[in-house]
Amino acid sequence: MNAIEISKNIYWTGVKDWNLREFHGYATPHGSTYNSYLIVDDKIALIDGAKQYLSAEQIARIKSVTDLSKMTYIIVNHVEMDHSGNIPELMKLAPQAKIVTNAAGKMALEAHFDTTGWNFQIIKTGDTLSLGKHTLEFMTTPMLHWPDSMMTYVKEDKILLSNDGFGQHYATDSIWVKDVPLDLICQEAKSYYANILFPYGAQAEKALNTAGQLELDIEMIAPSHGCIWSGKEEVGKILGLYAKWASGQNEGKAVIVYDTMWGATAKLAETAMAVLQDAGIPTVKHCLSVKNVSEVMVDFLDAKYVLIGSPTLNNQLFPRVAGFVTYMHGLQPKNKKALAFGSYGWKGGVTAYIQKVYEDLGWQTVPPFEQKYTPKSDVLAQMAERVRELIKLS
Ligand code: FEO
C-alpha cells in the first residue's frame, strides 16, 4: 500500500478498482482507478479523494508518506463520488485541513455531506497557492465533468492534475501510459471522452484555450482515472486528441446501430452497410444484442453518418434500441447525417421516435424507412436508394 513518487515529493496515492465493470451505464472491462496525489512541502496538500469503499487503501498510501494530521490542504478538484466519496472520512482524520475548491465545489460538497466545521478556501481560475517550494495554480473547468470540476497545475514540476479530463477507465499494474500500448490507452481515453465528456466539447475547447492563456507549460498530465501521460510526446498526443474530439471534427465514417427480432431489421442494416461500403465510406455495424451502448458511442466520434434501426415490439421501439437512443441523445453528438429505419408486423411508426431525437439534435436527415415483416428484394432496393439519398446530403 505504498505511495509512488511521480516527481520529487509528489506522490500518487490513488486506488485501483480492479473489479469495476460498469460506471453508471458505461461498460468498464478494464476496471478503473481513482487517482489522488500528495504533495509534501512546508505545507502538505492532498489532491482529490477516492470512492468511499476504497478509502482504507487510499489512507494507507497517504500514511506511507505522512500522518494525516500534518496535512494542510485537501484540494477537491471534483465532487462526484468517485473522487469525493471519502472526503468526510479524510476530514475526520485531518480536521485541521482546509478544503480548497471553487464556489461550485463548495456548494456541491455542502449538498452531499455534513460540512459542519470544515474550513474552505475558495479559488477561481488563475489563483495560486504556495506550499513552500511548490506553487499550485488553479483552473476551473466547468462541465468537465460537473459544474464544480477544476484542474490543479503544479508550476515548478509542470504537472497538470486534471481530474476527469484526459482520464481513462483502465486499471493495470503500472500508473504510467508508457507501460501500456499507446493505441490501447488512446482508445480508452477516446471511450472515456465519448461516454463522459461528449456533450461538453465547447467547454473542453475553452479549457484548452484557458490553459494556453495561462501559459501552462505541461510536461505531465496526471488524471484521476487511469494512467499518467508523461513527457512532451505523450502530453502532446492526448492534448491533440482532445482538441480534435472537442472540435466535433469527424473521420467521415458511418455507424449503423440496430437490433433485430426475426432478422428483418438486420437485413435492412446489411443492405445499408453494403451501400455505404460500395460508396467507399468506412462503416461499422453494431447489433445491440451483443454490444454495450458505451462501446457503440466511441464510433460516434468518427461518424459523419448515423443509421439507427429498430424492430417494433408491442407498438414501441425495441427496448434495447430505446435505451441506446436515450443514452446517445444525452451525449448530444453534433453534425451528423442520419437515417432511421426499422420493421414491424401490423402497425408501424416507431421510427418516428428515432427521427424526433435526430431532429432534436439538429442533425440532417432523410425520411425514415420502415418495412412490414420480412423485406424482399424490391424493398431492399428501396432501402438502398434511401441510403444513397443519405449519402447525397451535402
Ligand atoms: Fe470521475 Fe465525474 O467523476
mmCIF file of N, CA, C and O in Angstrom, residues 202-287:
data_model
loop_
_atom_site.group_PDB
_atom_site.id
_atom_site.type_symbol
_atom_site.label_atom_id
_atom_site.label_comp_id
_atom_site.label_asym_id
_atom_site.label_seq_id
_atom_site.Cartn_x
_atom_site.Cartn_y
_atom_site.Cartn_z
ATOM 1 N N ALA A 202 -17.575 22.203 -26.282
ATOM 2 C CA ALA A 202 -17.292 23.651 -26.214
ATOM 3 C C ALA A 202 -16.517 23.968 -24.939
ATOM 4 O O ALA A 202 -15.571 24.771 -24.952
ATOM 5 N N GLN A 203 -16.925 23.313 -23.845
ATOM 6 C CA GLN A 203 -16.225 23.556 -22.574
ATOM 7 C C GLN A 203 -14.807 22.995 -22.621
ATOM 8 O O GLN A 203 -13.877 23.572 -22.043
ATOM 9 N N ALA A 204 -14.624 21.872 -23.316
ATOM 10 C CA ALA A 204 -13.272 21.293 -23.439
ATOM 11 C C ALA A 204 -12.385 22.230 -24.253
ATOM 12 O O ALA A 204 -11.221 22.474 -23.903
ATOM 13 N N GLU A 205 -12.949 22.785 -25.338
ATOM 14 C CA GLU A 205 -12.162 23.727 -26.145
ATOM 15 C C GLU A 205 -11.784 24.956 -25.312
ATOM 16 O O GLU A 205 -10.659 25.450 -25.389
ATOM 17 N N LYS A 206 -12.750 25.404 -24.493
ATOM 18 C CA LYS A 206 -12.485 26.583 -23.645
ATOM 19 C C LYS A 206 -11.362 26.277 -22.653
ATOM 20 O O LYS A 206 -10.478 27.101 -22.425
ATOM 21 N N ALA A 207 -11.395 25.078 -22.072
ATOM 22 C CA ALA A 207 -10.363 24.704 -21.094
ATOM 23 C C ALA A 207 -8.985 24.660 -21.763
ATOM 24 O O ALA A 207 -7.995 25.125 -21.194
ATOM 25 N N LEU A 208 -8.939 24.115 -22.982
ATOM 26 C CA LEU A 208 -7.649 24.062 -23.696
ATOM 27 C C LEU A 208 -7.163 25.480 -23.978
ATOM 28 O O LEU A 208 -5.974 25.789 -23.836
ATOM 29 N N ASN A 209 -8.089 26.379 -24.349
ATOM 30 C CA ASN A 209 -7.703 27.772 -24.601
ATOM 31 C C ASN A 209 -7.233 28.454 -23.322
ATOM 32 O O ASN A 209 -6.251 29.203 -23.331
ATOM 33 N N THR A 210 -7.951 28.182 -22.209
ATOM 34 C CA THR A 210 -7.558 28.808 -20.935
ATOM 35 C C THR A 210 -6.160 28.352 -20.529
ATOM 36 O O THR A 210 -5.345 29.160 -20.070
ATOM 37 N N ALA A 211 -5.875 27.060 -20.731
ATOM 38 C CA ALA A 211 -4.527 26.552 -20.405
ATOM 39 C C ALA A 211 -3.483 27.300 -21.230
ATOM 40 O O ALA A 211 -2.397 27.629 -20.732
ATOM 41 N N GLY A 212 -3.825 27.606 -22.481
ATOM 42 C CA GLY A 212 -2.915 28.378 -23.333
ATOM 43 C C GLY A 212 -2.751 29.796 -22.823
ATOM 44 O O GLY A 212 -1.635 30.323 -22.736
ATOM 45 N N GLN A 213 -3.889 30.440 -22.430
ATOM 46 C CA GLN A 213 -3.821 31.823 -21.941
ATOM 47 C C GLN A 213 -3.019 31.918 -20.639
ATOM 48 O O GLN A 213 -2.325 32.901 -20.392
ATOM 49 N N LEU A 214 -3.127 30.877 -19.810
ATOM 50 C CA LEU A 214 -2.366 30.871 -18.554
ATOM 51 C C LEU A 214 -0.900 30.485 -18.806
ATOM 52 O O LEU A 214 -0.092 30.469 -17.878
ATOM 53 N N GLU A 215 -0.616 30.159 -20.070
ATOM 54 C CA GLU A 215 0.741 29.762 -20.489
ATOM 55 C C GLU A 215 1.258 28.590 -19.663
ATOM 56 O O GLU A 215 2.408 28.573 -19.213
ATOM 57 N N LEU A 216 0.377 27.604 -19.446
ATOM 58 C CA LEU A 216 0.803 26.417 -18.701
ATOM 59 C C LEU A 216 1.746 25.600 -19.574
ATOM 60 O O LEU A 216 1.389 25.204 -20.684
ATOM 61 N N ASP A 217 2.942 25.393 -19.085
ATOM 62 C CA ASP A 217 3.930 24.558 -19.782
ATOM 63 C C ASP A 217 3.799 23.161 -19.156
ATOM 64 O O ASP A 217 4.233 22.938 -18.031
ATOM 65 N N ILE A 218 3.162 22.248 -19.900
ATOM 66 C CA ILE A 218 2.785 20.968 -19.281
ATOM 67 C C ILE A 218 3.730 19.848 -19.724
ATOM 68 O O ILE A 218 3.858 19.581 -20.918
ATOM 69 N N GLU A 219 4.376 19.216 -18.765
ATOM 70 C CA GLU A 219 5.245 18.076 -19.082
ATOM 71 C C GLU A 219 4.664 16.764 -18.585
ATOM 72 O O GLU A 219 5.174 15.694 -18.912
ATOM 73 N N MET A 220 3.614 16.861 -17.769
ATOM 74 C CA MET A 220 2.955 15.640 -17.283
ATOM 75 C C MET A 220 1.480 15.957 -17.038
ATOM 76 O O MET A 220 1.159 17.004 -16.489
ATOM 77 N N ILE A 221 0.618 15.074 -17.505
ATOM 78 C CA ILE A 221 -0.804 15.193 -17.175
ATOM 79 C C ILE A 221 -1.161 13.986 -16.327
ATOM 80 O O ILE A 221 -1.077 12.843 -16.774
ATOM 81 N N ALA A 222 -1.537 14.271 -15.086
ATOM 82 C CA ALA A 222 -1.870 13.202 -14.141
ATOM 83 C C ALA A 222 -3.374 13.263 -13.859
ATOM 84 O O ALA A 222 -3.827 14.054 -13.024
ATOM 85 N N PRO A 223 -4.158 12.463 -14.583
ATOM 86 C CA PRO A 223 -5.607 12.497 -14.376
ATOM 87 C C PRO A 223 -6.003 11.705 -13.130
ATOM 88 O O PRO A 223 -5.164 11.052 -12.495
ATOM 89 N N SER A 224 -7.280 11.725 -12.832
ATOM 90 C CA SER A 224 -7.762 10.962 -11.673
ATOM 91 C C SER A 224 -8.376 9.624 -12.063
ATOM 92 O O SER A 224 -8.969 8.938 -11.230
ATOM 93 N N HIS A 225 -8.290 9.266 -13.353
ATOM 94 C CA HIS A 225 -8.657 7.914 -13.795
ATOM 95 C C HIS A 225 -7.567 7.410 -14.738
ATOM 96 O O HIS A 225 -7.169 8.130 -15.673
ATOM 97 N N GLY A 226 -7.103 6.182 -14.508
ATOM 98 C CA GLY A 226 -6.215 5.545 -15.464
ATOM 99 C C GLY A 226 -4.765 5.940 -15.295
ATOM 100 O O GLY A 226 -4.292 6.181 -14.180
ATOM 101 N N CYS A 227 -4.055 5.991 -16.421
ATOM 102 C CA CYS A 227 -2.606 6.162 -16.397
ATOM 103 C C CYS A 227 -2.194 7.614 -16.641
ATOM 104 O O CYS A 227 -2.953 8.415 -17.178
ATOM 105 N N ILE A 228 -0.932 7.904 -16.245
ATOM 106 C CA ILE A 228 -0.387 9.262 -16.290
ATOM 107 C C ILE A 228 0.373 9.476 -17.600
ATOM 108 O O ILE A 228 1.208 8.656 -17.985
ATOM 109 N N TRP A 229 0.054 10.599 -18.271
ATOM 110 C CA TRP A 229 0.744 10.985 -19.511
ATOM 111 C C TRP A 229 2.007 11.730 -19.114
ATOM 112 O O TRP A 229 1.939 12.784 -18.484
ATOM 113 N N SER A 230 3.169 11.206 -19.498
ATOM 114 C CA SER A 230 4.430 11.788 -19.044
ATOM 115 C C SER A 230 5.334 12.110 -20.226
ATOM 116 O O SER A 230 5.550 11.269 -21.100
ATOM 117 N N GLY A 231 5.894 13.326 -20.231
ATOM 118 C CA GLY A 231 6.782 13.748 -21.315
ATOM 119 C C GLY A 231 5.986 14.470 -22.394
ATOM 120 O O GLY A 231 4.793 14.258 -22.573
ATOM 121 N N LYS A 232 6.712 15.325 -23.114
ATOM 122 C CA LYS A 232 6.052 16.188 -24.107
ATOM 123 C C LYS A 232 5.329 15.387 -25.184
ATOM 124 O O LYS A 232 4.277 15.798 -25.673
ATOM 125 N N GLU A 233 5.894 14.222 -25.559
ATOM 126 C CA GLU A 233 5.290 13.455 -26.652
ATOM 127 C C GLU A 233 3.911 12.915 -26.237
ATOM 128 O O GLU A 233 2.925 13.075 -26.968
ATOM 129 N N GLU A 234 3.851 12.293 -25.071
ATOM 130 C CA GLU A 234 2.565 11.751 -24.608
ATOM 131 C C GLU A 234 1.575 12.872 -24.312
ATOM 132 O O GLU A 234 0.382 12.772 -24.644
ATOM 133 N N VAL A 235 2.070 13.947 -23.691
ATOM 134 C CA VAL A 235 1.186 15.085 -23.377
ATOM 135 C C VAL A 235 0.635 15.690 -24.673
ATOM 136 O O VAL A 235 -0.560 15.977 -24.794
ATOM 137 N N GLY A 236 1.516 15.863 -25.664
ATOM 138 C CA GLY A 236 1.076 16.412 -26.951
ATOM 139 C C GLY A 236 0.055 15.516 -27.628
ATOM 140 O O GLY A 236 -0.906 15.988 -28.246
ATOM 141 N N LYS A 237 0.247 14.211 -27.481
ATOM 142 C CA LYS A 237 -0.669 13.247 -28.102
ATOM 143 C C LYS A 237 -2.086 13.409 -27.545
ATOM 144 O O LYS A 237 -3.062 13.549 -28.297
ATOM 145 N N ILE A 238 -2.210 13.410 -26.228
ATOM 146 C CA ILE A 238 -3.560 13.458 -25.649
ATOM 147 C C ILE A 238 -4.170 14.848 -25.806
ATOM 148 O O ILE A 238 -5.389 14.977 -26.026
ATOM 149 N N LEU A 239 -3.351 15.895 -25.745
ATOM 150 C CA LEU A 239 -3.898 17.246 -25.975
ATOM 151 C C LEU A 239 -4.417 17.368 -27.403
ATOM 152 O O LEU A 239 -5.480 17.942 -27.654
ATOM 153 N N GLY A 240 -3.679 16.785 -28.352
ATOM 154 C CA GLY A 240 -4.105 16.821 -29.757
ATOM 155 C C GLY A 240 -5.405 16.061 -29.968
ATOM 156 O O GLY A 240 -6.297 16.516 -30.696
ATOM 157 N N LEU A 241 -5.524 14.906 -29.327
ATOM 158 C CA LEU A 241 -6.751 14.125 -29.455
ATOM 159 C C LEU A 241 -7.936 14.887 -28.864
ATOM 160 O O LEU A 241 -9.014 14.945 -29.460
ATOM 161 N N TYR A 242 -7.737 15.501 -27.700
ATOM 162 C CA TYR A 242 -8.844 16.266 -27.093
ATOM 163 C C TYR A 242 -9.238 17.448 -27.994
ATOM 164 O O TYR A 242 -10.423 17.761 -28.124
ATOM 165 N N ALA A 243 -8.243 18.103 -28.580
ATOM 166 C CA ALA A 243 -8.564 19.245 -29.458
ATOM 167 C C ALA A 243 -9.418 18.769 -30.625
ATOM 168 O O ALA A 243 -10.394 19.421 -31.020
ATOM 169 N N LYS A 244 -9.087 17.593 -31.171
ATOM 170 C CA LYS A 244 -9.848 17.046 -32.296
ATOM 171 C C LYS A 244 -11.259 16.644 -31.852
ATOM 172 O O LYS A 244 -12.246 17.023 -32.487
ATOM 173 N N TRP A 245 -11.362 15.895 -30.773
ATOM 174 C CA TRP A 245 -12.685 15.435 -30.324
ATOM 175 C C TRP A 245 -13.567 16.618 -29.952
ATOM 176 O O TRP A 245 -14.753 16.640 -30.274
ATOM 177 N N ALA A 246 -12.977 17.616 -29.276
ATOM 178 C CA ALA A 246 -13.778 18.762 -28.824
ATOM 179 C C ALA A 246 -14.263 19.592 -30.004
ATOM 180 O O ALA A 246 -15.319 20.220 -29.938
ATOM 181 N N SER A 247 -13.522 19.582 -31.090
ATOM 182 C CA SER A 247 -13.891 20.405 -32.258
ATOM 183 C C SER A 247 -15.103 19.829 -32.989
ATOM 184 O O SER A 247 -15.729 20.512 -33.793
ATOM 185 N N GLY A 248 -15.425 18.568 -32.750
ATOM 186 C CA GLY A 248 -16.541 17.936 -33.460
ATOM 187 C C GLY A 248 -16.142 17.424 -34.834
ATOM 188 O O GLY A 248 -16.970 16.871 -35.565
ATOM 189 N N GLN A 249 -14.874 17.599 -35.181
ATOM 190 C CA GLN A 249 -14.362 17.102 -36.470
ATOM 191 C C GLN A 249 -14.476 15.571 -36.489
ATOM 192 O O GLN A 249 -14.136 14.909 -35.514
ATOM 193 N N ASN A 250 -15.023 15.002 -37.594
ATOM 194 C CA ASN A 250 -15.149 13.540 -37.635
ATOM 195 C C ASN A 250 -14.304 12.948 -38.758
ATOM 196 O O ASN A 250 -13.666 13.678 -39.506
ATOM 197 N N GLU A 251 -14.331 11.625 -38.872
ATOM 198 C CA GLU A 251 -13.489 10.929 -39.848
ATOM 199 C C GLU A 251 -14.271 10.557 -41.107
ATOM 200 O O GLU A 251 -13.789 9.785 -41.933
ATOM 201 N N GLY A 252 -15.512 11.027 -41.214
ATOM 202 C CA GLY A 252 -16.314 10.726 -42.412
ATOM 203 C C GLY A 252 -16.854 9.305 -42.449
ATOM 204 O O GLY A 252 -17.281 8.815 -43.490
ATOM 205 N N LYS A 253 -16.846 8.635 -41.297
ATOM 206 C CA LYS A 253 -17.295 7.240 -41.254
ATOM 207 C C LYS A 253 -18.815 7.148 -41.107
ATOM 208 O O LYS A 253 -19.500 8.148 -40.863
ATOM 209 N N ALA A 254 -19.328 5.917 -41.201
ATOM 210 C CA ALA A 254 -20.746 5.661 -40.939
ATOM 211 C C ALA A 254 -20.860 4.642 -39.818
ATOM 212 O O ALA A 254 -20.043 3.713 -39.727
ATOM 213 N N VAL A 255 -21.871 4.822 -38.960
ATOM 214 C CA VAL A 255 -22.135 3.844 -37.912
ATOM 215 C C VAL A 255 -23.605 3.423 -37.989
ATOM 216 O O VAL A 255 -24.503 4.266 -38.053
ATOM 217 N N ILE A 256 -23.790 2.105 -38.067
ATOM 218 C CA ILE A 256 -25.140 1.532 -38.101
ATOM 219 C C ILE A 256 -25.375 0.856 -36.751
ATOM 220 O O ILE A 256 -24.563 0.036 -36.315
ATOM 221 N N VAL A 257 -26.453 1.226 -36.087
ATOM 222 C CA VAL A 257 -26.787 0.653 -34.783
ATOM 223 C C VAL A 257 -28.205 0.094 -34.878
ATOM 224 O O VAL A 257 -29.116 0.801 -35.316
ATOM 225 N N TYR A 258 -28.388 -1.137 -34.478
ATOM 226 C CA TYR A 258 -29.714 -1.741 -34.659
ATOM 227 C C TYR A 258 -29.881 -2.905 -33.680
ATOM 228 O O TYR A 258 -28.930 -3.335 -33.014
ATOM 229 N N ASP A 259 -31.103 -3.399 -33.634
ATOM 230 C CA ASP A 259 -31.355 -4.692 -33.007
ATOM 231 C C ASP A 259 -32.371 -5.393 -33.892
ATOM 232 O O ASP A 259 -32.931 -4.774 -34.820
ATOM 233 N N THR A 260 -32.603 -6.648 -33.637
ATOM 234 C CA THR A 260 -33.487 -7.382 -34.534
ATOM 235 C C THR A 260 -34.191 -8.494 -33.762
ATOM 236 O O THR A 260 -33.632 -9.023 -32.790
ATOM 237 N N MET A 261 -35.428 -8.826 -34.169
ATOM 238 C CA MET A 261 -36.160 -9.908 -33.501
ATOM 239 C C MET A 261 -36.171 -11.165 -34.367
ATOM 240 O O MET A 261 -35.796 -12.243 -33.945
ATOM 241 N N TRP A 262 -36.601 -11.013 -35.644
ATOM 242 C CA TRP A 262 -36.664 -12.159 -36.550
ATOM 243 C C TRP A 262 -35.850 -11.905 -37.820
ATOM 244 O O TRP A 262 -36.086 -12.526 -38.849
ATOM 245 N N GLY A 263 -34.916 -10.948 -37.749
ATOM 246 C CA GLY A 263 -33.963 -10.768 -38.848
ATOM 247 C C GLY A 263 -34.331 -9.712 -39.873
ATOM 248 O O GLY A 263 -33.507 -9.395 -40.740
ATOM 249 N N ALA A 264 -35.545 -9.117 -39.795
ATOM 250 C CA ALA A 264 -35.935 -8.134 -40.818
ATOM 251 C C ALA A 264 -35.095 -6.865 -40.701
ATOM 252 O O ALA A 264 -34.539 -6.374 -41.700
ATOM 253 N N THR A 265 -34.976 -6.326 -39.486
ATOM 254 C CA THR A 265 -34.187 -5.094 -39.307
ATOM 255 C C THR A 265 -32.715 -5.375 -39.611
ATOM 256 O O THR A 265 -32.017 -4.513 -40.164
ATOM 257 N N ALA A 266 -32.261 -6.582 -39.302
ATOM 258 C CA ALA A 266 -30.870 -6.945 -39.621
ATOM 259 C C ALA A 266 -30.632 -6.908 -41.125
ATOM 260 O O ALA A 266 -29.580 -6.461 -41.594
ATOM 261 N N LYS A 267 -31.629 -7.374 -41.913
ATOM 262 C CA LYS A 267 -31.472 -7.357 -43.383
ATOM 263 C C LYS A 267 -31.364 -5.910 -43.886
ATOM 264 O O LYS A 267 -30.563 -5.614 -44.777
ATOM 265 N N LEU A 268 -32.166 -5.016 -43.318
ATOM 266 C CA LEU A 268 -32.079 -3.602 -43.705
ATOM 267 C C LEU A 268 -30.702 -3.041 -43.344
ATOM 268 O O LEU A 268 -30.107 -2.276 -44.118
ATOM 269 N N ALA A 269 -30.203 -3.432 -42.173
ATOM 270 C CA ALA A 269 -28.874 -2.960 -41.745
ATOM 271 C C ALA A 269 -27.790 -3.469 -42.694
ATOM 272 O O ALA A 269 -26.869 -2.725 -43.067
ATOM 273 N N GLU A 270 -27.910 -4.728 -43.093
ATOM 274 C CA GLU A 270 -26.902 -5.292 -44.014
ATOM 275 C C GLU A 270 -26.944 -4.576 -45.361
ATOM 276 O O GLU A 270 -25.899 -4.288 -45.960
ATOM 277 N N THR A 271 -28.138 -4.265 -45.834
ATOM 278 C CA THR A 271 -28.267 -3.537 -47.096
ATOM 279 C C THR A 271 -27.616 -2.160 -46.991
ATOM 280 O O THR A 271 -26.864 -1.735 -47.878
ATOM 281 N N ALA A 272 -27.895 -1.476 -45.880
ATOM 282 C CA ALA A 272 -27.300 -0.150 -45.677
ATOM 283 C C ALA A 272 -25.779 -0.248 -45.672
ATOM 284 O O ALA A 272 -25.086 0.574 -46.285
ATOM 285 N N MET A 273 -25.267 -1.256 -44.999
ATOM 286 C CA MET A 273 -23.806 -1.418 -44.916
ATOM 287 C C MET A 273 -23.201 -1.619 -46.302
ATOM 288 O O MET A 273 -22.169 -1.011 -46.635
ATOM 289 N N ALA A 274 -23.848 -2.448 -47.115
ATOM 290 C CA ALA A 274 -23.315 -2.710 -48.464
ATOM 291 C C ALA A 274 -23.279 -1.432 -49.294
ATOM 292 O O ALA A 274 -22.284 -1.156 -49.990
ATOM 293 N N VAL A 275 -24.330 -0.640 -49.210
ATOM 294 C CA VAL A 275 -24.377 0.605 -49.997
ATOM 295 C C VAL A 275 -23.280 1.564 -49.536
ATOM 296 O O VAL A 275 -22.571 2.170 -50.357
ATOM 297 N N LEU A 276 -23.148 1.713 -48.226
ATOM 298 C CA LEU A 276 -22.141 2.640 -47.685
ATOM 299 C C LEU A 276 -20.736 2.191 -48.062
ATOM 300 O O LEU A 276 -19.894 2.995 -48.484
ATOM 301 N N GLN A 277 -20.488 0.895 -47.935
ATOM 302 C CA GLN A 277 -19.145 0.391 -48.270
ATOM 303 C C GLN A 277 -18.867 0.542 -49.763
ATOM 304 O O GLN A 277 -17.763 0.912 -50.161
ATOM 305 N N ASP A 278 -19.875 0.262 -50.600
ATOM 306 C CA ASP A 278 -19.698 0.426 -52.054
ATOM 307 C C ASP A 278 -19.388 1.878 -52.413
ATOM 308 O O ASP A 278 -18.749 2.158 -53.429
ATOM 309 N N ALA A 279 -19.886 2.799 -51.574
ATOM 310 C CA ALA A 279 -19.618 4.221 -51.809
ATOM 311 C C ALA A 279 -18.260 4.639 -51.248
ATOM 312 O O ALA A 279 -17.901 5.820 -51.288
ATOM 313 N N GLY A 280 -17.524 3.671 -50.675
ATOM 314 C CA GLY A 280 -16.184 3.969 -50.149
ATOM 315 C C GLY A 280 -16.199 4.595 -48.767
ATOM 316 O O GLY A 280 -15.206 5.198 -48.342
ATOM 317 N N ILE A 281 -17.322 4.472 -48.071
ATOM 318 C CA ILE A 281 -17.429 5.068 -46.728
ATOM 319 C C ILE A 281 -17.109 4.000 -45.680
ATOM 320 O O ILE A 281 -17.816 2.982 -45.597
ATOM 321 N N PRO A 282 -16.061 4.187 -44.878
ATOM 322 C CA PRO A 282 -15.775 3.212 -43.812
ATOM 323 C C PRO A 282 -16.978 3.105 -42.877
ATOM 324 O O PRO A 282 -17.476 4.122 -42.388
ATOM 325 N N THR A 283 -17.431 1.875 -42.670
ATOM 326 C CA THR A 283 -18.697 1.684 -41.943
ATOM 327 C C THR A 283 -18.552 0.602 -40.882
ATOM 328 O O THR A 283 -17.934 -0.435 -41.127
ATOM 329 N N VAL A 284 -19.125 0.875 -39.706
ATOM 330 C CA VAL A 284 -19.192 -0.155 -38.671
ATOM 331 C C VAL A 284 -20.662 -0.437 -38.380
ATOM 332 O O VAL A 284 -21.520 0.436 -38.528
ATOM 333 N N LYS A 285 -20.934 -1.668 -37.952
ATOM 334 C CA LYS A 285 -22.319 -2.098 -37.712
ATOM 335 C C LYS A 285 -22.375 -2.745 -36.326
ATOM 336 O O LYS A 285 -21.616 -3.680 -36.049
ATOM 337 N N HIS A 286 -23.237 -2.205 -35.478
ATOM 338 C CA HIS A 286 -23.334 -2.707 -34.104
ATOM 339 C C HIS A 286 -24.731 -3.239 -33.837
ATOM 340 O O HIS A 286 -25.708 -2.481 -33.946
ATOM 341 N N CYS A 287 -24.830 -4.511 -33.479
ATOM 342 C CA CYS A 287 -26.110 -5.064 -33.039
ATOM 343 C C CYS A 287 -26.162 -4.973 -31.509
ATOM 344 O O CYS A 287 -25.256 -5.461 -30.813
#
